[in-house]
Short mmCIF file of C-alpha atoms in Angstrom, two decimals:
data_model
loop_
_atom_site.label_atom_id
_atom_site.label_comp_id
_atom_site.label_asym_id
_atom_site.label_seq_id
_atom_site.Cartn_x
_atom_site.Cartn_y
_atom_site.Cartn_z
CA MET A 1 3.68 4.52 154.38
CA ALA A 2 7.39 3.92 154.75
CA ALA A 3 9.76 6.65 155.92
CA GLU A 4 13.52 6.63 156.18
CA THR A 5 15.41 8.75 158.74
CA VAL A 6 18.76 10.01 157.61
CA PRO A 7 21.35 10.82 160.31
CA ALA A 8 22.98 14.28 160.33
CA PRO A 9 26.68 14.62 159.51
CA ALA A 10 29.15 15.84 162.06
CA HIS A 11 29.46 19.60 162.47
CA PRO A 12 32.60 21.77 162.60
CA ALA A 13 32.95 24.23 165.43
CA PRO A 14 30.65 27.24 165.38
CA ALA A 15 31.84 30.51 163.76
CA SER A 16 33.17 33.36 165.90
CA PRO A 17 30.73 36.16 166.75
CA ALA A 18 33.38 38.78 165.60
CA LEU A 19 32.63 41.03 162.70
CA VAL A 20 33.61 39.37 159.35
CA PRO A 21 33.40 40.69 155.86
CA LEU A 22 30.74 39.07 153.67
CA THR A 23 29.78 39.34 150.01
CA GLY A 24 27.38 37.69 147.60
CA TRP A 25 28.62 35.30 144.91
CA GLY A 26 29.31 38.33 142.70
CA ARG A 27 31.94 39.43 145.19
CA THR A 28 30.83 43.10 145.12
CA ALA A 29 29.83 45.42 147.95
CA PRO A 30 31.40 43.72 150.99
CA THR A 31 30.05 44.53 154.41
CA ALA A 32 30.94 43.18 157.85
CA ALA A 33 28.60 41.34 160.20
CA ARG A 34 28.65 39.00 163.16
CA THR A 35 28.18 35.49 161.98
CA LEU A 36 26.48 32.94 164.17
CA ARG A 37 25.96 29.28 163.36
CA PRO A 38 22.92 27.86 165.27
CA ARG A 39 22.68 24.08 165.49
CA SER A 40 19.18 23.85 166.96
CA ASP A 41 15.86 25.68 167.00
CA GLU A 42 16.68 26.99 170.50
CA GLU A 43 20.07 28.43 169.36
CA ALA A 44 18.47 30.05 166.32
CA ALA A 45 15.71 31.63 168.58
CA ARG A 46 18.41 32.89 170.94
CA ALA A 47 20.44 34.34 168.12
CA VAL A 48 17.39 36.24 166.89
CA ARG A 49 16.55 37.46 170.37
CA GLU A 50 20.03 38.75 170.96
CA CYS A 51 20.80 40.01 167.49
CA GLY A 52 20.94 43.76 168.58
CA ALA A 53 19.74 46.96 167.03
CA ARG A 54 21.06 46.09 163.52
CA GLY A 55 18.90 42.94 163.31
CA ALA A 56 19.52 39.59 161.70
CA ILE A 57 19.29 37.69 158.40
CA ALA A 58 19.66 34.05 157.60
CA ARG A 59 22.35 32.88 155.14
CA GLY A 60 23.00 29.62 153.45
CA LEU A 61 25.81 28.74 151.17
CA GLY A 62 26.29 32.32 149.94
CA ARG A 63 25.13 31.85 146.36
CA ALA A 64 22.84 34.84 146.21
CA TYR A 65 24.78 37.10 143.87
CA GLY A 66 24.13 40.43 145.47
CA ASP A 67 23.59 41.64 149.03
CA ALA A 68 20.52 39.63 150.07
CA ALA A 69 22.37 37.68 152.64
CA GLN A 70 24.48 40.50 154.16
CA ASN A 71 23.69 42.70 157.16
CA ALA A 72 26.22 45.46 157.71
CA GLY A 73 26.90 45.84 161.39
CA GLY A 74 24.32 43.25 162.41
CA ALA A 75 24.02 39.48 162.72
CA VAL A 76 24.04 36.85 159.99
CA LEU A 77 22.80 33.43 160.86
CA ASP A 78 24.77 30.76 158.97
CA MET A 79 22.06 28.11 158.65
CA THR A 80 24.36 25.25 157.40
CA GLY A 81 24.53 24.09 161.04
CA LEU A 82 20.88 22.90 160.66
CA ASP A 83 21.38 20.25 157.98
CA ARG A 84 19.48 17.10 159.03
CA VAL A 85 17.49 15.19 156.37
CA ARG A 86 14.89 14.22 158.85
CA ALA A 87 12.61 11.82 156.94
CA ILE A 88 12.06 10.48 153.42
CA ASP A 89 8.78 8.99 152.28
CA ALA A 90 10.07 6.90 149.46
CA VAL A 91 6.48 5.85 148.52
CA ALA A 92 4.85 9.22 148.25
CA GLY A 93 7.91 11.21 147.22
CA LEU A 94 8.27 13.56 150.08
CA VAL A 95 11.36 14.78 152.03
CA VAL A 96 11.42 16.56 155.40
CA CYS A 97 14.74 18.39 155.99
CA ASP A 98 16.32 21.29 157.78
CA ALA A 99 16.78 24.60 156.07
CA GLY A 100 20.58 24.17 155.88
CA VAL A 101 20.51 21.06 153.73
CA SER A 102 21.94 21.70 150.33
CA LEU A 103 20.33 20.47 147.09
CA HIS A 104 23.66 18.69 146.47
CA ARG A 105 23.16 16.63 149.59
CA LEU A 106 19.55 15.91 148.73
CA MET A 107 20.62 14.60 145.33
CA ARG A 108 23.10 12.31 146.82
CA VAL A 109 20.56 10.95 149.26
CA LEU A 110 17.48 10.82 147.04
CA LEU A 111 18.75 9.68 143.64
CA PRO A 112 19.55 6.11 144.83
CA LEU A 113 15.90 5.97 145.92
CA GLY A 114 14.63 7.03 142.58
CA TRP A 115 13.75 10.66 143.46
CA PHE A 116 15.07 14.05 142.33
CA VAL A 117 14.53 17.65 143.59
CA PRO A 118 11.53 19.24 141.82
CA VAL A 119 13.43 22.45 140.82
CA THR A 120 17.16 23.19 140.70
CA PRO A 121 18.86 26.36 139.56
CA GLY A 122 22.19 26.51 137.91
CA THR A 123 24.01 25.38 140.97
CA ARG A 124 23.19 22.55 143.40
CA TYR A 125 25.14 24.34 146.17
CA VAL A 126 22.20 26.17 147.58
CA THR A 127 20.28 25.35 150.78
CA VAL A 128 16.62 24.53 151.05
CA GLY A 129 16.08 27.60 153.13
CA GLY A 130 17.78 29.73 150.45
CA ALA A 131 15.70 28.04 147.78
CA ILE A 132 12.59 29.08 149.66
CA GLY A 133 13.74 32.60 150.41
CA ALA A 134 14.64 33.28 146.75
CA ASP A 135 11.83 30.98 145.38
CA ILE A 136 14.41 29.59 142.94
CA HIS A 137 13.53 28.53 139.43
CA GLY A 138 15.23 26.29 136.98
CA LYS A 139 15.09 25.08 133.32
CA ASN A 140 11.66 23.49 133.98
CA HIS A 141 9.70 26.54 135.11
CA HIS A 142 7.49 26.42 132.02
CA GLY A 143 6.00 23.21 133.36
CA ALA A 144 6.90 22.89 136.99
CA GLY A 145 6.95 26.51 138.33
CA SER A 146 9.44 27.57 141.01
CA PHE A 147 10.61 25.76 144.08
CA CYS A 148 7.95 26.95 146.57
CA ARG A 149 5.21 25.44 144.38
CA HIS A 150 6.53 22.06 145.64
CA VAL A 151 6.85 23.04 149.34
CA ARG A 152 3.93 21.40 151.26
CA SER A 153 4.83 23.10 154.58
CA LEU A 154 7.57 25.00 156.36
CA ASP A 155 8.56 25.88 159.88
CA LEU A 156 9.31 29.61 160.30
CA LEU A 157 10.98 31.28 163.31
CA THR A 158 9.37 34.70 163.58
CA ALA A 159 10.46 37.83 165.29
CA ASP A 160 8.39 37.13 168.42
CA GLY A 161 10.38 33.92 168.97
CA GLU A 162 7.52 31.61 167.88
CA ILE A 163 7.93 28.82 165.41
CA ARG A 164 5.00 28.73 163.02
CA THR A 165 4.10 25.86 160.63
CA LEU A 166 2.93 27.43 157.36
CA THR A 167 1.22 25.90 154.40
CA PRO A 168 0.54 27.20 150.87
CA GLY A 169 -2.33 29.72 150.94
CA ASP A 170 -1.23 31.23 154.30
CA ASP A 171 -0.34 34.89 153.83
CA LEU A 172 2.90 34.47 155.77
CA PHE A 173 3.78 31.42 153.56
CA GLN A 174 3.24 33.49 150.42
CA ALA A 175 5.30 36.42 151.80
CA THR A 176 8.10 33.99 152.81
CA ALA A 177 8.20 32.32 149.30
CA GLY A 178 10.55 34.70 147.58
CA GLY A 179 10.66 37.00 150.53
CA MET A 180 14.52 37.01 150.79
CA GLY A 181 14.50 35.95 154.42
CA LEU A 182 12.68 39.04 155.56
CA THR A 183 9.77 37.33 157.25
CA GLY A 184 11.74 35.09 159.55
CA VAL A 185 14.16 32.17 159.61
CA VAL A 186 13.08 29.00 157.75
CA LEU A 187 14.06 26.12 159.97
CA ARG A 188 12.51 23.07 158.14
CA ALA A 189 10.52 22.24 155.06
CA SER A 190 8.53 19.45 153.64
CA VAL A 191 9.15 19.20 149.87
CA GLU A 192 7.54 17.14 147.16
CA LEU A 193 9.95 15.27 144.87
CA LEU A 194 10.14 14.20 141.24
CA PRO A 195 10.34 10.47 140.40
CA VAL A 196 13.18 9.44 138.08
CA GLU A 197 14.45 6.09 136.84
CA THR A 198 18.10 7.06 136.05
CA SER A 199 20.68 9.69 136.92
CA LEU A 200 21.29 10.61 133.33
CA MET A 201 19.66 13.04 130.95
CA SER A 202 18.46 12.58 127.41
CA VAL A 203 19.36 15.89 125.66
CA ASP A 204 18.58 17.51 122.37
CA THR A 205 20.78 20.35 121.21
CA GLU A 206 20.37 22.69 118.23
CA ARG A 207 21.68 26.06 117.04
CA ALA A 208 19.44 29.11 116.33
CA ARG A 209 20.66 31.61 113.79
CA ASP A 210 19.34 34.73 115.70
CA LEU A 211 17.07 35.75 118.54
CA ASP A 212 13.81 35.52 116.49
CA ASP A 213 14.69 32.06 115.37
CA LEU A 214 15.45 31.06 119.02
CA MET A 215 12.16 32.36 120.40
CA ALA A 216 10.14 30.75 117.64
CA ARG A 217 11.77 27.36 118.31
CA MET A 218 11.17 27.63 122.04
CA ALA A 219 7.56 28.87 121.71
CA GLU A 220 6.81 26.00 119.28
CA ALA A 221 8.28 23.02 121.15
CA ASP A 222 9.24 23.81 124.70
CA HIS A 223 6.07 22.12 125.91
CA ARG A 224 7.42 18.77 124.68
CA TYR A 225 10.30 18.99 126.96
CA ARG A 226 10.65 19.01 130.82
CA TYR A 227 13.72 21.27 130.67
CA SER A 228 14.68 23.93 128.27
CA VAL A 229 17.43 26.65 128.31
CA ALA A 230 19.38 28.58 125.60
CA TRP A 231 22.84 30.10 125.73
CA ILE A 232 23.02 33.32 123.79
CA ASP A 233 25.98 35.08 122.22
CA LEU A 234 25.36 38.65 123.35
CA LEU A 235 28.34 39.98 121.43
CA ALA A 236 26.90 38.90 118.07
CA ARG A 237 25.76 41.62 115.89
CA GLY A 238 23.91 42.27 112.62
CA ALA A 239 21.99 39.38 111.13
CA ALA A 240 23.44 37.14 113.79
CA ILE A 241 22.32 39.14 116.83
CA GLY A 242 21.11 36.78 119.52
CA ARG A 243 22.44 33.66 117.87
CA SER A 244 22.03 30.79 120.30
CA VAL A 245 22.53 27.14 121.33
CA LEU A 246 19.24 25.67 122.51
CA THR A 247 19.43 22.74 124.89
CA ARG A 248 16.35 20.77 126.02
CA GLY A 249 15.83 17.46 127.61
CA ASP A 250 14.32 15.05 130.10
CA HIS A 251 15.45 12.40 132.56
CA ALA A 252 16.56 9.42 130.59
CA PRO A 253 14.58 6.11 130.70
CA PRO A 254 16.42 2.89 131.55
CA ALA A 255 15.96 1.65 127.94
CA ALA A 256 18.25 4.56 126.75
CA LEU A 257 21.24 3.45 128.86
CA GLY A 258 24.13 1.34 127.63
CA ALA A 259 25.12 -1.90 129.33
CA ARG A 260 27.55 -0.30 131.70
CA ALA A 261 25.37 2.51 132.79
CA ALA A 262 22.41 0.17 133.20
CA ARG A 263 24.25 -1.61 135.99
CA THR A 264 24.15 1.49 138.22
CA PRO A 265 21.28 3.61 136.69
CA LEU A 266 20.87 5.89 139.71
CA GLU A 267 24.55 6.55 140.42
CA PHE A 268 25.38 10.19 141.15
CA ARG A 269 29.09 11.11 140.91
CA PRO A 270 29.56 14.65 139.76
CA GLY A 271 33.16 15.40 138.73
CA SER A 272 35.20 18.39 139.82
CA LEU A 273 38.11 20.33 138.49
CA PRO A 274 40.79 22.14 140.64
CA ALA A 275 39.43 25.32 142.13
CA ALA A 276 39.86 28.64 140.36
CA PRO A 277 42.89 30.46 141.71
CA ARG A 278 42.46 33.09 144.33
CA ALA A 279 44.24 35.75 142.41
CA VAL A 280 43.02 36.32 138.82
CA PRO A 281 44.33 39.28 136.83
CA PRO A 282 41.81 42.00 136.16
CA GLY A 283 40.44 42.13 132.58
CA LEU A 284 40.78 38.37 131.96
CA LEU A 285 37.17 38.34 130.68
CA GLY A 286 37.28 41.23 128.26
CA ARG A 287 35.48 41.72 125.00
CA GLY A 288 38.24 39.97 123.07
CA SER A 289 38.44 36.87 125.17
CA VAL A 290 34.75 36.46 125.63
CA GLY A 291 34.11 37.15 121.93
CA LEU A 292 36.53 34.39 121.02
CA PHE A 293 34.92 31.98 123.56
CA ASN A 294 31.43 32.80 122.18
CA GLU A 295 32.51 32.16 118.61
CA LEU A 296 34.12 28.85 119.51
CA TRP A 297 31.21 27.78 121.67
CA TYR A 298 28.65 28.56 119.02
CA ARG A 299 30.62 26.91 116.19
CA ARG A 300 31.37 23.66 118.15
CA ALA A 301 27.65 23.19 119.02
CA PRO A 302 25.84 20.72 116.71
CA ARG A 303 23.36 22.11 114.30
CA ARG A 304 21.05 19.48 115.60
CA ARG A 305 21.66 16.46 117.87
CA THR A 306 19.03 14.34 119.62
CA GLY A 307 19.08 11.88 122.48
CA GLU A 308 22.57 12.56 123.81
CA LEU A 309 23.03 11.08 127.23
CA GLN A 310 24.57 13.52 129.77
CA LYS A 311 25.22 13.36 133.50
CA LEU A 312 22.86 15.38 135.63
CA SER A 313 25.77 17.57 136.83
CA ALA A 314 26.74 18.42 133.15
CA PHE A 315 23.25 19.31 132.18
CA PHE A 316 22.07 21.26 135.22
CA HIS A 317 25.29 22.50 137.00
CA PRO A 318 28.27 22.68 134.61
CA LEU A 319 29.93 25.55 136.54
CA ASP A 320 29.79 23.50 139.85
CA GLY A 321 32.57 21.45 138.36
CA LEU A 322 34.90 24.44 138.83
CA PRO A 323 34.92 25.36 142.51
CA HIS A 324 35.00 29.12 143.26
CA TRP A 325 34.40 29.89 139.56
CA ASN A 326 33.25 33.37 140.65
CA ARG A 327 36.99 34.29 141.09
CA ILE A 328 37.65 34.35 137.35
CA TYR A 329 36.09 37.75 137.15
CA GLY A 330 38.99 39.19 139.03
CA PRO A 331 39.11 41.17 142.36
CA ARG A 332 36.26 43.60 141.59
CA GLY A 333 33.83 40.72 140.96
CA PHE A 334 30.83 40.69 138.62
CA VAL A 335 27.16 41.68 138.40
CA GLN A 336 24.59 39.12 137.48
CA TYR A 337 21.69 40.79 135.83
CA GLN A 338 18.44 38.84 135.33
CA PHE A 339 15.07 40.23 134.26
CA VAL A 340 11.77 38.92 133.00
CA VAL A 341 9.28 40.45 130.65
CA GLY A 342 5.83 39.03 129.77
CA HIS A 343 4.55 37.40 126.69
CA GLY A 344 3.70 40.11 124.13
CA GLN A 345 6.83 42.00 125.17
CA GLU A 346 9.19 40.12 122.82
CA HIS A 347 10.07 43.47 121.21
CA THR A 348 11.35 44.68 124.60
CA LEU A 349 13.53 41.59 125.00
CA ARG A 350 14.87 42.09 121.45
CA ARG A 351 15.59 45.75 122.10
CA ILE A 352 17.53 44.93 125.27
CA VAL A 353 19.58 42.24 123.53
CA GLU A 354 20.42 44.85 120.86
CA ARG A 355 21.43 47.38 123.46
CA ILE A 356 23.70 44.89 125.22
CA SER A 357 25.24 43.80 121.89
CA ARG A 358 25.91 47.47 120.98
CA ARG A 359 27.36 48.20 124.42
CA GLY A 360 29.69 45.22 123.96
CA CYS A 361 29.05 43.63 127.42
CA PRO A 362 31.49 40.71 127.68
CA SER A 363 29.12 38.06 129.06
CA PHE A 364 29.85 34.41 128.31
CA LEU A 365 27.17 33.21 130.83
CA ALA A 366 24.00 34.52 129.11
CA VAL A 367 20.92 32.30 129.22
CA LEU A 368 17.34 32.64 128.02
CA LYS A 369 14.35 30.64 129.48
CA ARG A 370 10.58 30.70 129.04
CA PHE A 371 8.61 31.05 132.26
CA GLY A 372 5.25 29.40 132.76
CA ALA A 373 2.45 30.46 135.06
CA GLY A 374 3.43 32.84 137.85
CA ASP A 375 4.02 31.62 141.40
CA PRO A 376 2.06 32.53 144.50
CA GLY A 377 4.92 34.25 146.44
CA TRP A 378 4.31 37.98 146.79
CA LEU A 379 7.90 38.80 145.85
CA SER A 380 8.50 35.68 143.67
CA PHE A 381 10.45 36.65 140.52
CA PRO A 382 8.89 34.45 137.83
CA MET A 383 5.97 35.57 135.72
CA PRO A 384 4.74 34.23 132.41
CA GLY A 385 7.19 35.35 129.70
CA TRP A 386 10.87 35.48 128.85
CA THR A 387 13.79 35.67 131.32
CA LEU A 388 17.37 36.60 130.33
CA ALA A 389 20.27 36.25 132.79
CA LEU A 390 23.83 37.48 132.11
CA ASP A 391 27.10 37.99 133.95
CA ILE A 392 29.05 41.22 133.47
CA PRO A 393 32.40 42.15 135.01
CA ALA A 394 31.79 44.84 137.67
CA ALA A 395 34.82 46.78 136.38
CA LEU A 396 33.24 47.57 132.99
CA PRO A 397 33.20 51.35 132.70
CA GLY A 398 29.72 52.95 132.82
CA LEU A 399 28.04 49.68 133.88
CA GLY A 400 25.82 51.21 136.59
CA ALA A 401 24.24 53.81 134.31
CA PHE A 402 23.79 51.26 131.52
CA LEU A 403 22.02 48.79 133.82
CA ASP A 404 19.90 51.59 135.25
CA GLY A 405 18.63 52.26 131.69
CA LEU A 406 17.80 48.48 131.29
CA ASP A 407 15.88 48.59 134.59
CA GLU A 408 13.76 51.44 133.38
CA GLU A 409 12.95 49.61 130.12
CA VAL A 410 12.12 46.36 131.98
CA ALA A 411 9.81 48.25 134.40
CA ALA A 412 8.03 50.16 131.63
CA ALA A 413 7.29 46.79 129.95
CA GLY A 414 5.75 45.48 133.25
CA GLY A 415 8.72 43.17 133.93
CA ARG A 416 11.01 42.85 136.91
CA VAL A 417 14.59 42.00 137.95
CA TYR A 418 15.50 39.03 140.24
CA LEU A 419 16.15 40.26 143.80
CA ALA A 420 18.29 37.21 144.60
CA LYS A 421 20.81 38.29 141.92
CA ASP A 422 20.43 42.12 142.43
CA SER A 423 23.05 44.36 143.93
CA ARG A 424 22.21 47.82 142.53
CA LEU A 425 18.47 48.33 141.76
CA ARG A 426 16.90 51.64 142.69
CA PRO A 427 14.08 51.46 145.32
CA GLU A 428 11.43 53.32 143.36
CA LEU A 429 11.84 50.74 140.50
CA ALA A 430 11.43 47.81 143.03
CA ALA A 431 7.98 49.09 143.95
CA ALA A 432 7.04 49.32 140.23
CA MET A 433 8.29 45.87 139.43
CA TYR A 434 6.73 44.02 142.35
CA PRO A 435 3.06 45.06 142.59
CA ARG A 436 2.51 43.20 145.90
CA LEU A 437 5.38 44.90 147.59
CA ALA A 438 2.94 47.10 149.71
CA GLU A 439 1.20 44.07 151.06
CA PHE A 440 4.60 42.50 151.82
CA ARG A 441 5.68 45.62 153.68
CA ALA A 442 2.41 45.66 155.68
CA LEU A 443 2.78 42.07 156.71
CA ARG A 444 6.32 42.63 157.83
CA ALA A 445 5.27 45.58 159.91
CA ALA A 446 2.57 43.51 161.62
CA THR A 447 4.66 40.40 162.23
CA ASP A 448 8.05 42.10 162.88
CA PRO A 449 7.24 45.55 164.33
CA ARG A 450 10.80 46.04 165.60
CA GLY A 451 12.44 45.25 162.31
CA VAL A 452 14.34 42.29 163.54
CA PHE A 453 14.88 40.74 160.13
CA VAL A 454 16.83 42.97 157.87
CA SER A 455 19.55 42.80 155.21
CA ASP A 456 21.62 45.13 153.11
CA LEU A 457 19.15 44.37 150.27
CA ALA A 458 16.16 45.27 152.40
CA ARG A 459 17.75 48.56 153.51
CA ARG A 460 18.71 49.54 149.94
CA LEU A 461 15.29 48.82 148.50
CA SER A 462 13.16 49.66 151.50
CA LEU A 463 11.65 46.28 151.54
#
């Protein structure tokens, strides 16, 4: 069984232990913490031992939207200093890597060998440790499940300073999968990969006239595609409410490539635009501008197109082409709201879409996906059903009360919101949404009695 060892890149100097302000990707609710950048297991263990009374939390590339990787007055461990791809089994399709390795780097290393990450969210700039802590999902959840379903083992630094190797089925593994970093610091993981023959996608696109039309199309044919996602116009009203553009596809076979692409079938060269400016005027993404964008986006989409070849970056990570795109929401940032409700609760989804439309929430990043079977993580977000994610400018008047009302409707339907994107959920609803939260709290109390691992999210929701 052949294995390839990949050398680690050079590291910049470690960060200062002084207090620095941190936010999530939504740029709301900043708090200050000491940031430490361990470069070895020993340095990570020392940082945990010496974290102080306010505890510690691991942080990757900062793509959690809310406060999951913040720790006011405490320590934050920047895990990007641990970024070695340690081994690749190019026969079995297995990679062993440090927690600070990004999915972007894995793609660059693995694609030339004919392998792809098993699950990717809407950005490739997340670390493997973050992917485990949030148990990320992608456009293929209806068939492949979430990221931790493909993790064979992981090494976890626990509060007692020990490094434990965990495998699926262990209680601590299941608490760590989706546990938002609160069971310890993930140091390494062994991850199963997906075989691919090209770095292009074969994509089918179609328009749906309204939400009912969209859900019917997805329920009827999603099983024929590896990946499926729909963009929804949440400002549409009347007969057009929930009108959508449905995009589905799979990795393209070599026979689909033209002569030029066939010469380098596994090439991975994502493009990039100039970064968004640091200063963006407030109100840029208001109802008028977003409404115009939504109208144009829907109208320019084909009524039906099949077999279009797209780059991986265009299909999976279109926003990664605009560095710091989160700045376009202005200085007050934005709230990403994502919830899931089960099959049989389509009326709840429809009612929430109607409420968002009546409220006029200016969201141009609104996507609907179907989830498959639930995942084993005690706090994993996915469950069989429908998930809707949308971005809303944080400055929108009355937003907090409006989202509180949606939370209550989601909880009453047996659904939940995604903790990796949350910044404002009430603690009593978290307990209602995550039925294994009591077990999670009990395991944390047993393995971390001093409460070493803590975050702003954990304090706010009493996790």
